[in-house]
Short mmCIF file of C-alpha atoms in Angstrom, two decimals:
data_model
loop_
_atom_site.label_atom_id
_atom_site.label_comp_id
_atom_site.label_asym_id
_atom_site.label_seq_id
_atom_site.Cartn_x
_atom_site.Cartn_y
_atom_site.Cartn_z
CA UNK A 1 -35.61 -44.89 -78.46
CA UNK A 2 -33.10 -43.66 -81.04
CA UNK A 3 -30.95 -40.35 -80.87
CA UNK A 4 -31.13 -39.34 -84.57
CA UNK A 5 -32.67 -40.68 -87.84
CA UNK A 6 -29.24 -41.64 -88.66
CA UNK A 7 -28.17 -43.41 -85.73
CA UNK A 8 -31.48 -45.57 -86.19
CA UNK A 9 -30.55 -46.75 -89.34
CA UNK A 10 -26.70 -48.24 -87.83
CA UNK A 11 -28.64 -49.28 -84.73
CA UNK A 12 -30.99 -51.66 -86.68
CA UNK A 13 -27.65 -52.62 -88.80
CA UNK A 14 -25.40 -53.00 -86.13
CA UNK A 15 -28.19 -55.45 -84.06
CA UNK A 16 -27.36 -58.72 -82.83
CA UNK A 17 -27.94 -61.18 -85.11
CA UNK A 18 -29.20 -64.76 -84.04
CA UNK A 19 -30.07 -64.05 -80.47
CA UNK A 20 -31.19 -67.06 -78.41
CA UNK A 21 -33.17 -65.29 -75.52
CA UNK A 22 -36.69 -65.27 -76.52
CA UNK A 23 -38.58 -62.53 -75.41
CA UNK A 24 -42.29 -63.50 -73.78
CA UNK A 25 -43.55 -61.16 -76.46
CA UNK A 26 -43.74 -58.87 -79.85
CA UNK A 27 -41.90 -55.23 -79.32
CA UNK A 28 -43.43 -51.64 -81.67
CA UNK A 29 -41.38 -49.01 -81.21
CA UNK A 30 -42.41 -45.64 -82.27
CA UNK A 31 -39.16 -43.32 -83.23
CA UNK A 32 -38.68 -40.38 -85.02
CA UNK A 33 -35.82 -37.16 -85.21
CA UNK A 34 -36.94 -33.75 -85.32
CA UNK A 35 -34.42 -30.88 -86.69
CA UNK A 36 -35.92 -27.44 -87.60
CA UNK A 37 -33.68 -24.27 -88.00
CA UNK A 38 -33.80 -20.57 -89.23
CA UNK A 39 -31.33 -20.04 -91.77
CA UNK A 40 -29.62 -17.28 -94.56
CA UNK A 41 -28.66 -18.80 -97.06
CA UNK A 42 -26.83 -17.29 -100.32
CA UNK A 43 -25.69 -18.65 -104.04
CA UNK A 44 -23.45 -16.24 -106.30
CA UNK A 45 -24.13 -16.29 -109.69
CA UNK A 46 -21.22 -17.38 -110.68
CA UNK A 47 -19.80 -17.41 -114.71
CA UNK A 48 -22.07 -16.38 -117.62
CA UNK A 49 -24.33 -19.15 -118.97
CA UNK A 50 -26.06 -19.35 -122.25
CA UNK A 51 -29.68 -19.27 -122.07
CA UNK A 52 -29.83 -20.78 -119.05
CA UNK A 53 -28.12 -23.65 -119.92
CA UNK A 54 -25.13 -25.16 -118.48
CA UNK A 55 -22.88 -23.60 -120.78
CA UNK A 56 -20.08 -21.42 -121.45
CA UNK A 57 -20.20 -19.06 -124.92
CA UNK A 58 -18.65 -18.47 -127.59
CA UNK A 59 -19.09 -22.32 -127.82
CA UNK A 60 -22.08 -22.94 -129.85
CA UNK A 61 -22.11 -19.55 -131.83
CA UNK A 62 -23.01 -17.95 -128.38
CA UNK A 63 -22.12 -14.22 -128.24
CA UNK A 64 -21.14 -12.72 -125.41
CA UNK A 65 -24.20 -10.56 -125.64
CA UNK A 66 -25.89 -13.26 -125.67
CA UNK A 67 -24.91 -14.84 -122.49
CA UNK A 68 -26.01 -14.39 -118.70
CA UNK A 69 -24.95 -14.88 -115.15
CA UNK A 70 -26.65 -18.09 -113.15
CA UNK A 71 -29.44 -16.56 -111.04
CA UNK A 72 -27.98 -15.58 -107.78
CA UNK A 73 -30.23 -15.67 -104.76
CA UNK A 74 -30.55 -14.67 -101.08
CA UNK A 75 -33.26 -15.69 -98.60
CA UNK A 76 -33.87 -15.94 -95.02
CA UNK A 77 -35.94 -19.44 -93.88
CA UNK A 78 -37.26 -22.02 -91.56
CA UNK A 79 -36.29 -25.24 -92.99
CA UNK A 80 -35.88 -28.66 -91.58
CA UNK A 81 -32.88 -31.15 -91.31
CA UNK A 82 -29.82 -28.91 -91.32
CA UNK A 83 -27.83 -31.23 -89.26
CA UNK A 84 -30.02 -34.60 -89.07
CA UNK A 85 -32.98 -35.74 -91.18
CA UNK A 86 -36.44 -34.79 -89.99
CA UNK A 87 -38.12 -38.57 -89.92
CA UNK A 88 -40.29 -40.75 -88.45
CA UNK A 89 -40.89 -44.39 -88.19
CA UNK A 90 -42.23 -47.29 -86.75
CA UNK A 91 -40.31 -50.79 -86.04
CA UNK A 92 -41.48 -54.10 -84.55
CA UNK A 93 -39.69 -57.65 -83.89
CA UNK A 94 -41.28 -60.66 -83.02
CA UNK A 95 -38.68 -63.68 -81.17
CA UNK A 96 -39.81 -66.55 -82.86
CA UNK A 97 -37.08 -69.05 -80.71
CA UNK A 98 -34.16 -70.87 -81.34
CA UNK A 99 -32.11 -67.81 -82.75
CA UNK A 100 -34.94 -66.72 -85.22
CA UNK A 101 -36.95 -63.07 -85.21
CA UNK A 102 -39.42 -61.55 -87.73
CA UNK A 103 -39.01 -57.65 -87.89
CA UNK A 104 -40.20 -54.61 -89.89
CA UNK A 105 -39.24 -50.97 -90.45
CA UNK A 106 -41.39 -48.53 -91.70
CA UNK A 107 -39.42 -44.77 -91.96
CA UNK A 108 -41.11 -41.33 -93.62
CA UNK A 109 -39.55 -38.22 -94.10
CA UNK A 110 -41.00 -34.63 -93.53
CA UNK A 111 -40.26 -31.15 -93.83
CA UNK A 112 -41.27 -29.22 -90.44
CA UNK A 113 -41.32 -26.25 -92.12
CA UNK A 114 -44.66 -26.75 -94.07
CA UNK A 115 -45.62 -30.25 -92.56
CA UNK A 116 -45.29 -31.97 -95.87
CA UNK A 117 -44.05 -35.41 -96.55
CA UNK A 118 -40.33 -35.75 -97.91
CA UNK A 119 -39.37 -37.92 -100.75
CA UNK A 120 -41.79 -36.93 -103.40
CA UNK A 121 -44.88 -37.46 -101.25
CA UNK A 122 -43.89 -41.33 -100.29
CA UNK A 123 -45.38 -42.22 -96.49
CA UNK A 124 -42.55 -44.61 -95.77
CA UNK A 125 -39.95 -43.24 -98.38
CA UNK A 126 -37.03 -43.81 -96.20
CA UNK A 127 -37.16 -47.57 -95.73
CA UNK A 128 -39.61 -49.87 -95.92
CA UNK A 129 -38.87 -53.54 -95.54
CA UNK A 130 -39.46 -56.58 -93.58
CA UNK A 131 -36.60 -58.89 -92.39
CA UNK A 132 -36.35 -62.16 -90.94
CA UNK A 133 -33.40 -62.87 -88.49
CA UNK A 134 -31.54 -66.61 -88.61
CA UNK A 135 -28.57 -67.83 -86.79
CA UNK A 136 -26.77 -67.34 -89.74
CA UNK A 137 -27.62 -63.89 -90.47
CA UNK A 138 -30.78 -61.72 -91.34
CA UNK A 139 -32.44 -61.35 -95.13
CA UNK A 140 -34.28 -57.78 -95.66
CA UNK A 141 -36.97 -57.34 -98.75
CA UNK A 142 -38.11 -54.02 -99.46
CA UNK A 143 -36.96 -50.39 -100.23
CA UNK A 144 -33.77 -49.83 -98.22
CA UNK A 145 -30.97 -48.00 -97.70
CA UNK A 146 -27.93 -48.92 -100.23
CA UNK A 147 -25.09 -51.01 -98.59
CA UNK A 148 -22.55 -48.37 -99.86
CA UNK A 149 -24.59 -45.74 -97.90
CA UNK A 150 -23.59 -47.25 -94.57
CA UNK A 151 -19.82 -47.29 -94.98
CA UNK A 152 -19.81 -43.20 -95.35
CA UNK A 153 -23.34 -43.22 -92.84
CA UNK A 154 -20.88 -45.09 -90.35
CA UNK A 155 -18.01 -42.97 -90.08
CA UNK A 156 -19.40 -39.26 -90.42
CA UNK A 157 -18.99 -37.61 -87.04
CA UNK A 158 -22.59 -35.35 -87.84
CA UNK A 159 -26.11 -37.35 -89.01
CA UNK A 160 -26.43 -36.87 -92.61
CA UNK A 161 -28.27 -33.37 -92.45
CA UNK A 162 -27.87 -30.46 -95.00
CA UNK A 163 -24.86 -29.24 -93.62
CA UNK A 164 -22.81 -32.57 -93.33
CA UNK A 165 -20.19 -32.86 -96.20
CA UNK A 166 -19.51 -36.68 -95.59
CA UNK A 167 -22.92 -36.57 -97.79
CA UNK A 168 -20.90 -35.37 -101.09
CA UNK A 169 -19.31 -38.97 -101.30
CA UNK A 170 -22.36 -40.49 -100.00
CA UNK A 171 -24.93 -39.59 -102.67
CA UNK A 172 -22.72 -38.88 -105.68
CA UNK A 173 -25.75 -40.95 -107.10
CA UNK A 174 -29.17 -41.49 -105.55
CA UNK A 175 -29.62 -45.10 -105.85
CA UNK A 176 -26.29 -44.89 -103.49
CA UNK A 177 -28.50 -43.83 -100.63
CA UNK A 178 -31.76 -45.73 -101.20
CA UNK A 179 -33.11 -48.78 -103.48
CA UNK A 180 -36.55 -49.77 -104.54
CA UNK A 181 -37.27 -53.68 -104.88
CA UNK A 182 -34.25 -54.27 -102.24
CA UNK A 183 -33.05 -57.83 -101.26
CA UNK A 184 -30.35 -57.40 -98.74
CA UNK A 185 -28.76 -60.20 -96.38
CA UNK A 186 -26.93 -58.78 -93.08
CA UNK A 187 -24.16 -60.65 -91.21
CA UNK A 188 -22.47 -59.67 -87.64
CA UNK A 189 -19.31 -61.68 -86.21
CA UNK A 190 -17.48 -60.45 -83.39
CA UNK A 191 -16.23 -57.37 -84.91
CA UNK A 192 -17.10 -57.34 -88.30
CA UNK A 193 -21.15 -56.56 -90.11
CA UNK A 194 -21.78 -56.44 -93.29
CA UNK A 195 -24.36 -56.38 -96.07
CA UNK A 196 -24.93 -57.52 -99.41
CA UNK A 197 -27.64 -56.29 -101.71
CA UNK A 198 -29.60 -56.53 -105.10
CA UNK A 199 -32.75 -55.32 -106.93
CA UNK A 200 -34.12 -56.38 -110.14
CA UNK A 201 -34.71 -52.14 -110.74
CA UNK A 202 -33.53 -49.54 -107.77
CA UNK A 203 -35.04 -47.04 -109.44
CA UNK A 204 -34.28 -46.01 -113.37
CA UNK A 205 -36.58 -44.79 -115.78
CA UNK A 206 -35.27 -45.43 -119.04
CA UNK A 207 -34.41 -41.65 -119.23
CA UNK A 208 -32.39 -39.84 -116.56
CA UNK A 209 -32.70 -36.21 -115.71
CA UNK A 210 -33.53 -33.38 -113.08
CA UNK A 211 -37.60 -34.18 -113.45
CA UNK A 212 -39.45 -35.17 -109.97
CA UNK A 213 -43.03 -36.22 -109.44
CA UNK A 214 -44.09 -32.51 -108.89
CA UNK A 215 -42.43 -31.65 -112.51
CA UNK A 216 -43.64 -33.95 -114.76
CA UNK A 217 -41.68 -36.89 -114.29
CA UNK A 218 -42.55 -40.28 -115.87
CA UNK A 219 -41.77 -43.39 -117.78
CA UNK A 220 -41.94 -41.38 -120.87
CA UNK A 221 -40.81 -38.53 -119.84
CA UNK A 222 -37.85 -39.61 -117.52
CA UNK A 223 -37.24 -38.06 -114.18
CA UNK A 224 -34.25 -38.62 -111.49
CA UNK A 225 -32.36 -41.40 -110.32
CA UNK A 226 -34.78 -42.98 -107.43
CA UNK A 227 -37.57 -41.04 -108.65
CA UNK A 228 -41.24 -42.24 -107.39
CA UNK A 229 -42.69 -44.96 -109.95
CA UNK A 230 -38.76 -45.49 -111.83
CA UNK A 231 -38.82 -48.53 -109.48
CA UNK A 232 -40.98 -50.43 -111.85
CA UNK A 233 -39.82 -54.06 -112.62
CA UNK A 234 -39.12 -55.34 -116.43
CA UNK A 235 -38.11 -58.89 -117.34
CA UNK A 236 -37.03 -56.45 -120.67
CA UNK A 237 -34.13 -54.52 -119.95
CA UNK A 238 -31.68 -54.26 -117.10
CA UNK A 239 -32.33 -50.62 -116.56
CA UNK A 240 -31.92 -49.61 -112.62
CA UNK A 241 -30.33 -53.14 -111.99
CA UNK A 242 -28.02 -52.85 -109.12
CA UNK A 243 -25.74 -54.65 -107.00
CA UNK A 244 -23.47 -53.71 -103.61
CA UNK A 245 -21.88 -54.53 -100.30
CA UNK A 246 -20.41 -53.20 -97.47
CA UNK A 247 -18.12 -54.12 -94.58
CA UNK A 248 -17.69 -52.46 -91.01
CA UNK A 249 -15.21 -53.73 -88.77
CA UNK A 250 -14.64 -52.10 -85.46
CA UNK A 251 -10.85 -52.85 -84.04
CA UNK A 252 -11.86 -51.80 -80.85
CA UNK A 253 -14.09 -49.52 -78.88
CA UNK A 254 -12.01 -46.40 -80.35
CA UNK A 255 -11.30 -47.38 -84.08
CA UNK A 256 -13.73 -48.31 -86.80
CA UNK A 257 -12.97 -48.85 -90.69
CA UNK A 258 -15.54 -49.24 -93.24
CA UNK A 259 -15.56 -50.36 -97.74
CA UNK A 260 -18.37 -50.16 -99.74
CA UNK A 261 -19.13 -51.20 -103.16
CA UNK A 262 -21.95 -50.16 -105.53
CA UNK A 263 -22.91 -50.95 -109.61
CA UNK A 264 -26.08 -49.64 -111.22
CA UNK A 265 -26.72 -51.13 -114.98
CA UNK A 266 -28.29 -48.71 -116.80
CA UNK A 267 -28.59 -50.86 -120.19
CA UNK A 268 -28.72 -47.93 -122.63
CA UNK A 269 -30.86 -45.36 -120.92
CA UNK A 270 -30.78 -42.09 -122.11
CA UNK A 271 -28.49 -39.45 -119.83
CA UNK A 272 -29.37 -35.60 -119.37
CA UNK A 273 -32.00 -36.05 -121.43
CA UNK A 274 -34.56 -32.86 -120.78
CA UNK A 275 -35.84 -29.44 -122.23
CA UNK A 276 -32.50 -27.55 -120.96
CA UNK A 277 -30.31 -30.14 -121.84
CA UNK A 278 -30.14 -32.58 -124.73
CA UNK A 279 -27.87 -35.06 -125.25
CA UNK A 280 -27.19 -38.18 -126.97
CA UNK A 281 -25.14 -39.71 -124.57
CA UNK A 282 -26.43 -43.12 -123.19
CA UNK A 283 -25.58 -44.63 -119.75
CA UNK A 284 -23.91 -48.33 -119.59
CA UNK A 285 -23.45 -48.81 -116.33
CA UNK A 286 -21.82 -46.85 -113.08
CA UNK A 287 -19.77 -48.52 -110.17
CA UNK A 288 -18.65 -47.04 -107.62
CA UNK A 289 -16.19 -47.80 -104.32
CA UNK A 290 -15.31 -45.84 -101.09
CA UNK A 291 -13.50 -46.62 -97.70
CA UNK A 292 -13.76 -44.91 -94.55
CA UNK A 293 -12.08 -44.96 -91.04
CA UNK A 294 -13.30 -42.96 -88.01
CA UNK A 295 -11.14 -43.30 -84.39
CA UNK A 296 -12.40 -41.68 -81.29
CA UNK A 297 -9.96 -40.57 -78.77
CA UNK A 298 -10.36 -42.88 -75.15
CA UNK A 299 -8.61 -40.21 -73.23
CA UNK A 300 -10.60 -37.17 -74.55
CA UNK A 301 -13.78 -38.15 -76.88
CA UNK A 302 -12.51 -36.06 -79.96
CA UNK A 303 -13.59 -37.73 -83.11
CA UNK A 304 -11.62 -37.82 -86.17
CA UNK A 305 -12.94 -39.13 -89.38
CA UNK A 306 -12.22 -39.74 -92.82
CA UNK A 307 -13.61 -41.19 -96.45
CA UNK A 308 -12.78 -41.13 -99.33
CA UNK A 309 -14.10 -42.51 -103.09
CA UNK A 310 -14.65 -42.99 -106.92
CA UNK A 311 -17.28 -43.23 -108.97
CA UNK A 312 -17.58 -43.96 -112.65
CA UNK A 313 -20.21 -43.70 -115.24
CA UNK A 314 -19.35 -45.60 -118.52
CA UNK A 315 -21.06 -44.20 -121.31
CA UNK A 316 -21.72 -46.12 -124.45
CA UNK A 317 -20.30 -44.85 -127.90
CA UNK A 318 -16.91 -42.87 -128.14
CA UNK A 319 -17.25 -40.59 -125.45
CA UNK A 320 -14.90 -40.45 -122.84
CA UNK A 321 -16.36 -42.39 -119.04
CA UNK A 322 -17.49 -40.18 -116.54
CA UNK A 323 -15.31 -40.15 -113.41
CA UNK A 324 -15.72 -38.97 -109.86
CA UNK A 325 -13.65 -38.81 -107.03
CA UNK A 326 -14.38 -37.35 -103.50
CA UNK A 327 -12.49 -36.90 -100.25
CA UNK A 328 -13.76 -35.76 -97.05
CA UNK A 329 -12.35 -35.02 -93.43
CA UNK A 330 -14.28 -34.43 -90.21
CA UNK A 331 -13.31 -33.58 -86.66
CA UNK A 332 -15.64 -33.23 -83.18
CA UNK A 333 -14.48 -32.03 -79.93
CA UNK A 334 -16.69 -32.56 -77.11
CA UNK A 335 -16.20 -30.02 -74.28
CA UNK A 336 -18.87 -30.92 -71.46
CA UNK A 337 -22.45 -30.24 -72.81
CA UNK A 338 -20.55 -28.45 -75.67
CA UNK A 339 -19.18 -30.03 -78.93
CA UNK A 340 -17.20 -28.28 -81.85
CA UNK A 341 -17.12 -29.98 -85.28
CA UNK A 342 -15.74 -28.71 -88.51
CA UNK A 343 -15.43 -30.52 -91.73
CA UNK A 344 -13.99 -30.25 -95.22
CA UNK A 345 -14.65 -32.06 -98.57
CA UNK A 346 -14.09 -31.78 -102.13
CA UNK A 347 -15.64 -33.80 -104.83
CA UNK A 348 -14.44 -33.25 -108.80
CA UNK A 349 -14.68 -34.52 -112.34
CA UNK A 350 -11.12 -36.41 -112.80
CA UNK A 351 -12.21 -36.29 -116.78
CA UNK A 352 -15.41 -34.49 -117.99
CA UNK A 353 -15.47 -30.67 -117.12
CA UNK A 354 -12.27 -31.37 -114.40
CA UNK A 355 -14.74 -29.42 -112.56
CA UNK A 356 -14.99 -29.44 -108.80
CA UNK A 357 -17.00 -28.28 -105.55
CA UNK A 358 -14.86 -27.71 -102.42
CA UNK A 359 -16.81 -27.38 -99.08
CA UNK A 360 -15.88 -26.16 -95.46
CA UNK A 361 -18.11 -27.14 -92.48
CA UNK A 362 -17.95 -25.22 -88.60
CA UNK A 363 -20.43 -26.26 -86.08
CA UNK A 364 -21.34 -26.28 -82.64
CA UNK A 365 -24.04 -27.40 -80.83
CA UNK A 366 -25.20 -27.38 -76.68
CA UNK A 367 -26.79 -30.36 -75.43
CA UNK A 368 -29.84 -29.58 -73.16
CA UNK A 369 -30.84 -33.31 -72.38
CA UNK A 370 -30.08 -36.49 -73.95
CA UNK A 371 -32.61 -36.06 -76.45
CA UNK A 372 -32.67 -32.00 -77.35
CA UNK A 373 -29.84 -30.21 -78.49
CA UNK A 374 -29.42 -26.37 -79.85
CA UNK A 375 -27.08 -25.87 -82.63
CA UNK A 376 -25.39 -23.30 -84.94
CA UNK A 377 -23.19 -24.17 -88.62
CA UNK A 378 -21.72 -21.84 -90.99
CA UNK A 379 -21.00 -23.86 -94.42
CA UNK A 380 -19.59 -22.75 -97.80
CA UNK A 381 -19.07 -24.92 -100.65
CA UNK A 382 -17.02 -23.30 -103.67
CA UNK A 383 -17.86 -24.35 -107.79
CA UNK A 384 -14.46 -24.66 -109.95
CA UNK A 385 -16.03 -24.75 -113.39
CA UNK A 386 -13.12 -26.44 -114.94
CA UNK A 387 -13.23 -26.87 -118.83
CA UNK A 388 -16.55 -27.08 -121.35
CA UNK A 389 -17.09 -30.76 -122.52
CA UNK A 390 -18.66 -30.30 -125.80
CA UNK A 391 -19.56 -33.92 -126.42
CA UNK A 392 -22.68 -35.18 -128.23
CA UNK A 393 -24.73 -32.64 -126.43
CA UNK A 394 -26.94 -30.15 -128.84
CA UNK A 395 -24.20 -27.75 -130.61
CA UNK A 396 -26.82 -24.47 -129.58
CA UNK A 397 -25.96 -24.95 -125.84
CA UNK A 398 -22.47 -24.78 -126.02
CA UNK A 399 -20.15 -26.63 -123.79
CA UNK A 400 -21.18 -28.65 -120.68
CA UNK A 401 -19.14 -26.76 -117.48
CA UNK A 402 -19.50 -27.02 -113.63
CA UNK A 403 -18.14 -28.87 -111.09
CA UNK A 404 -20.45 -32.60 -109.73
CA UNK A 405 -22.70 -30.49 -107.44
CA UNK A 406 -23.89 -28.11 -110.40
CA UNK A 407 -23.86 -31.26 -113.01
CA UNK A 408 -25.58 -34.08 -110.96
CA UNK A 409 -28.56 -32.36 -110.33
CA UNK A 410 -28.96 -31.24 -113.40
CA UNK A 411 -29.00 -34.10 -115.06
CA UNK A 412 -31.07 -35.78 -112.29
CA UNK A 413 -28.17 -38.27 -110.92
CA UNK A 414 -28.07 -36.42 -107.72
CA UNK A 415 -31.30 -35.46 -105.85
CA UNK A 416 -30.52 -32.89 -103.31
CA UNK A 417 -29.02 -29.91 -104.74
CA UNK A 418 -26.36 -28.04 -101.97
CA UNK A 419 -28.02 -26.80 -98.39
CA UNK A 420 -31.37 -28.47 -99.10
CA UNK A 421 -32.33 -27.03 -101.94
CA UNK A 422 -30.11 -23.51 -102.40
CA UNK A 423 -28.20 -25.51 -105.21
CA UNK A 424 -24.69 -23.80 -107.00
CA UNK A 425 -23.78 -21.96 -110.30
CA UNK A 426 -20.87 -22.89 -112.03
CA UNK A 427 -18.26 -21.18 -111.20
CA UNK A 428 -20.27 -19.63 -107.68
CA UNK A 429 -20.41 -20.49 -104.45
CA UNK A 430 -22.98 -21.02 -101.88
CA UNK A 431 -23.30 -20.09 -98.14
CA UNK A 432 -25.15 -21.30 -95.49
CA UNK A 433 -25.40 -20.00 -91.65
CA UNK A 434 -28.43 -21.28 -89.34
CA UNK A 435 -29.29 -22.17 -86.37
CA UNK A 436 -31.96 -24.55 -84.94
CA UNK A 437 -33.19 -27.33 -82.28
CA UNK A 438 -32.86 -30.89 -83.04
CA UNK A 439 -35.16 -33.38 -81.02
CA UNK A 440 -35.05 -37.09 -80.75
CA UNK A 441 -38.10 -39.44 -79.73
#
């Protein structure tokens, strides 16, 4: 039995590797996380655009006349996974003796809202792998979680929902929180597990932008990062080729501190490439780093956590390298059945637009058993358009503004726009306050 989506994911990680006790038979477990809220959620429109575009005028022979706000927008919903992903999953082991065990996770997504499956319609999207335990360590092959996604996954005090803002340094780049074609080895010693990981393609079409399944998205038409079908294996180009590790070591019952490491190759593919915006730019490759810490008070319980990162996305030709950076700060105070949480973050564009996206995160949440819990947030995260970046894109849509929340979805690096789908504006904001149930099986 697992308490959240998230915590499943560091269980399996954190398991003991190379057991000796057999077990007198196979184990299937059947888990799964439930989190469904009502919510209001609200994006400004921010500064004027130029035809929709990302872009600023007079750049481009744009008049001001010619120019219009972002669309704003304002809606009351039911949607799912404001504060943990809505999943589901099976997992099995099998003790094969003498410090060897055969396992498999299968893990699907859904939206309780409509009932419909999550990543673009995959059953198992989440993971999917099967892994075979030694007593030197354990080998996973299949789609998995990147190893760079558990050193942020492992310090966040919330679970990776909608409203968590440890996510803006974990998915600066989607192939940072899963992988196709994954072949990942897993070590524990005393106080220290770790991972390192490859695929042959994590998923890269040869042309990156905001298109999904539902939109048209292809290998001739490119789609996003991680995109259903970009997983497809060439011995001809190095496109979606990536490579990482991380490394958790926990001082003590109180203190933990976590690095991660992660490289795509991208071997030329085209970058932003779509009917809004055209560019010539080409993607080389994109590395990126992050560290993390998180200490829990003995006396008390209170939580305080920390991570922060870079990212960087060489381009080929004479434009300037794309570079990220992201910080984020968390604290939870448990007060009986009560806790209180609040976090901030703020992720920018050290080059590019110098644009940036600052968030602040409130929370609280009333636990009515060990597996059901009632919660409320109230989230804002803030555009700072910076600067157009006129670069190689098309001269009609002027220059290229907004912060790495407006610009990674966009151009279909990032999946998940802000709040689960509510997205930014350059130059807006967006603001989310809900409340739900979250329920753990």
């Amino acid at each position: 039995m697992q308490k959240t989506a998230l915590t499943t994911a560091a269980a399996l990680a954190l398991a003991t590797f190379g057991a000796g006790t057999a077990f007198a038979q196979s184990s299937l477990t059947l888990y799964g996380n439930a989190d469904v809220s009502v919510d209001h959620v609200k994006k400004t429109a921010g500064v004027p655009l130029l035809n929709g575009a990302i872009a600023l005028p007079p750049l481009g022979g744009a008049t001001a006349a010619q120019a219009t706000q972002g669309t704003k927008s304002s809606v009351t919903r039911v949607s799912p996974s404001a504060t943990s992903q809505t999943s589901f999953g099976l997992k099995g082991e099998e003790n094969l003796g003498d410090g060897y065990k055969a396992s498999f996770v299968l893990e699907g997504q859904l939206s309780h809202d409509t009932g419909a499956l999550s990543q673009d319609g995959r059953i198992f999207g989440r993971q999917s792998y099967v892994g075979l335990t030694t007593p030197f360590g354990e080998v996973r092959l299949g789609r998995q979680y990147a190893p760079i996604f558990y050193s942020t996954a492992f310090v966040t005090g919330e679970r990776f929902g909608a409203t968590d803002l440890f996510i803006e340094g974990g998915a600066t780049n989607n192939l940072m929180v899963r992988q196709d074609n994954q072949v990942s080895y897993w070590l524990k010693a005393g106080g220290f597990t770790g991972s390192l990981a490859y695929s042959p393609n994590a998923g890269s079409y040869t042309k990156v932008n905001s298109l999904r399944a539902t939109t048209g998205a292809s290998a001739t038409n490119g789609g996003i990062l991680g995109a259903i079908g970009a997983g497809t294996e060439s011995g001809d180009t190095k496109v979606g080729r990536s490579m990482g590790f991380f490394g958790n070591y926990a001082f003590d019952s109180a203190l933990n501190a976590t690095v991660g490491y992660h490289r795509n190759q991208f071997d030329g593919a085209n970058f932003g490439v779509n009917t809004t915006v055209q560019s010539t730019l080409t993607l080389d490759k994109y590395q990126a780093y992050n560290l993390g810490i998180k200490y829990v008070m003995p006396s008390n319980g209170i939580l305080l956590d920390a991570t922060f990162g870079q990212g960087r996305y060489d381009l080929e030709g004479n434009d300037d390298n794309l570079k990220i950076q992201f910080v984020a700060a968390g604290i939870r105070v448990p007060v009986n059945q009560w806790t209180f949480s609040g976090q901030v973050s703020q992720i920018k564009f050290k080059n590019f637009t110098k644009g940036k996206d600052t968030g602040l995160m409130l929370g609280a949440e009333y636990a009515l058993s060990k597996r059901t819990t009632v919660y409320a947030r109230a989230v804002q995260i803030r555009d700072d358009e910076g600067e157009a970046y006129n670069g190689a894109f098309n001269p009609a849509l002027g220059g290229i503004v907004g912060g790495p929340d407006v610009i990674a979805t966009a151009f279909g690096f990032r999946e998940t726009p802000v709040f689960a789908g509510v997205g930014i504006n350059p130059g807006g904001k967006s603001t989310y306050i809900g409340a739900g149930v979250r329920h753990s099986f």
